[in-house]
mmCIF file of C-alpha atoms in Angstrom:
data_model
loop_
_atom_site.group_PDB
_atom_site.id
_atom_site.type_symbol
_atom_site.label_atom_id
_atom_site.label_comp_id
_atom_site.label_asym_id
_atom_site.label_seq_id
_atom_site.Cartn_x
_atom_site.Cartn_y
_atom_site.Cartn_z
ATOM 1 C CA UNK A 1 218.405 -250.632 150.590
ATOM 2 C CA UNK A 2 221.758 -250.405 149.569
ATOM 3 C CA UNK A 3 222.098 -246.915 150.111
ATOM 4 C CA UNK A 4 220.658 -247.499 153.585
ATOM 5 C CA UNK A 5 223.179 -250.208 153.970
ATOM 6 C CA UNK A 6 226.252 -248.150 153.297
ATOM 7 C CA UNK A 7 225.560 -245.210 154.695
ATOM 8 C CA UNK A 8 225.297 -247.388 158.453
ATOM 9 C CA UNK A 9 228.247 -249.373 157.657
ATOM 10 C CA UNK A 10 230.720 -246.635 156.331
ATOM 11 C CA UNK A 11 229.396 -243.318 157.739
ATOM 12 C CA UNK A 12 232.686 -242.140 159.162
ATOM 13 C CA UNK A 13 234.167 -242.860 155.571
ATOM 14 C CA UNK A 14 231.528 -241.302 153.665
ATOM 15 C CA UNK A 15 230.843 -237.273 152.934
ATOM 16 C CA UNK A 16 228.376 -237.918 149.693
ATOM 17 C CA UNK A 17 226.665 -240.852 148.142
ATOM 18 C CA UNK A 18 225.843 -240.689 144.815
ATOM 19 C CA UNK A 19 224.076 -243.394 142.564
ATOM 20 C CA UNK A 20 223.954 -243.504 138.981
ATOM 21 C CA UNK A 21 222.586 -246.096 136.733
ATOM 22 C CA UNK A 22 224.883 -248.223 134.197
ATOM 23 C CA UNK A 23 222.632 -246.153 131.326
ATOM 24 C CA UNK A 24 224.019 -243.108 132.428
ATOM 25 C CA UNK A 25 227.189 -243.803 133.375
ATOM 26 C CA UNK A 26 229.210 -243.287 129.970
ATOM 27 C CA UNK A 27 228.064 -239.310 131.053
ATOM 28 C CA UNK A 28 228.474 -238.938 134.297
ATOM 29 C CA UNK A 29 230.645 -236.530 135.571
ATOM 30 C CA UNK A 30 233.216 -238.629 137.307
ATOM 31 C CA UNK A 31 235.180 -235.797 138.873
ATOM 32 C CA UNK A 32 234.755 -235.182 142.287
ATOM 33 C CA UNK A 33 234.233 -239.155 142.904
ATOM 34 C CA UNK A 34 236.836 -240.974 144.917
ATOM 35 C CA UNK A 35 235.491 -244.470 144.559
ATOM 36 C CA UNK A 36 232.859 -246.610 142.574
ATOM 37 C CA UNK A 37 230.523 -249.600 144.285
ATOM 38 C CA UNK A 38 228.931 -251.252 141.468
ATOM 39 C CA UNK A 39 226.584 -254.264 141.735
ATOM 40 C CA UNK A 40 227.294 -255.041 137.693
ATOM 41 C CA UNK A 41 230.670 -255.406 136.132
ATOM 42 C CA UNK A 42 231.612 -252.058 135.067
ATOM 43 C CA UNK A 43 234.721 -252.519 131.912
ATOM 44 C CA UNK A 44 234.950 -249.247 131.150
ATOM 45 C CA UNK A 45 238.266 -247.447 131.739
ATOM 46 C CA UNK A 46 237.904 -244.598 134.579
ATOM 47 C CA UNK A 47 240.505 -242.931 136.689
ATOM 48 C CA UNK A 48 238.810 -243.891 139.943
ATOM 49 C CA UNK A 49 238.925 -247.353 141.601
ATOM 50 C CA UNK A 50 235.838 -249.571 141.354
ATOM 51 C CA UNK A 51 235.327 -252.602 143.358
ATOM 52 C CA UNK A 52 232.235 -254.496 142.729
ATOM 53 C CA UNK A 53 230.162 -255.711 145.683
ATOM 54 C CA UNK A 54 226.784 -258.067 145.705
ATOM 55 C CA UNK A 55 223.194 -256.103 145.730
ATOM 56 C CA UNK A 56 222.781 -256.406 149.866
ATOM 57 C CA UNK A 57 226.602 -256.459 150.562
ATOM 58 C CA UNK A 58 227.374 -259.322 152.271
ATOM 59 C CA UNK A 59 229.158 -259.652 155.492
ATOM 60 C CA UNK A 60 232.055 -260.864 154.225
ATOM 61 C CA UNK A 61 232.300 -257.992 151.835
ATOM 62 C CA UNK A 62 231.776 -255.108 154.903
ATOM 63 C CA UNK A 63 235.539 -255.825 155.573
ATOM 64 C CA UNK A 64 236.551 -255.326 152.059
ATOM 65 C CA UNK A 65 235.177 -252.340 151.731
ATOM 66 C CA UNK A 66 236.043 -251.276 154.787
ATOM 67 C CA UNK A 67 239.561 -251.619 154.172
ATOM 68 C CA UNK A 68 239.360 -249.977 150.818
ATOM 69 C CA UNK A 69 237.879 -247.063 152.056
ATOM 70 C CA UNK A 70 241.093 -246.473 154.057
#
């Protein structure tokens, strides 16, 4: 639903969505990736910004997002 949710809200923003679960994430390839949206607190170290949103992304948060897409 998430997915779903994005995609509507941020098409002209977005090229690819990928998901990956926090099990795989220690080996996923990371290059290529311009942003992270995680519903859990991520505290690895990575070179790409992450900004943590709620699981239906809230209405409040479509402006945040928004903005740090641009």
């Amino acid at each position: 639903m998430l997915i779903y949710r994005f995609r509507r809200e941020f098409e002209e923003y977005i090229q690819s969505l990928q998901v990956c679960g926090m099990y795989d994430f220690d080996n996923y390839d990371l290059s290529g990736i311009d942003f992270i949206f995680s519903t859990v607190p991520i505290y690895k170290k990575v070179s790409v910004p992450i900004m943590e949103i709620h699981d239906f992304l809230e209405a409040g948060e479509i402006m945040s997002v928004r903005h740090f897409l641009e």
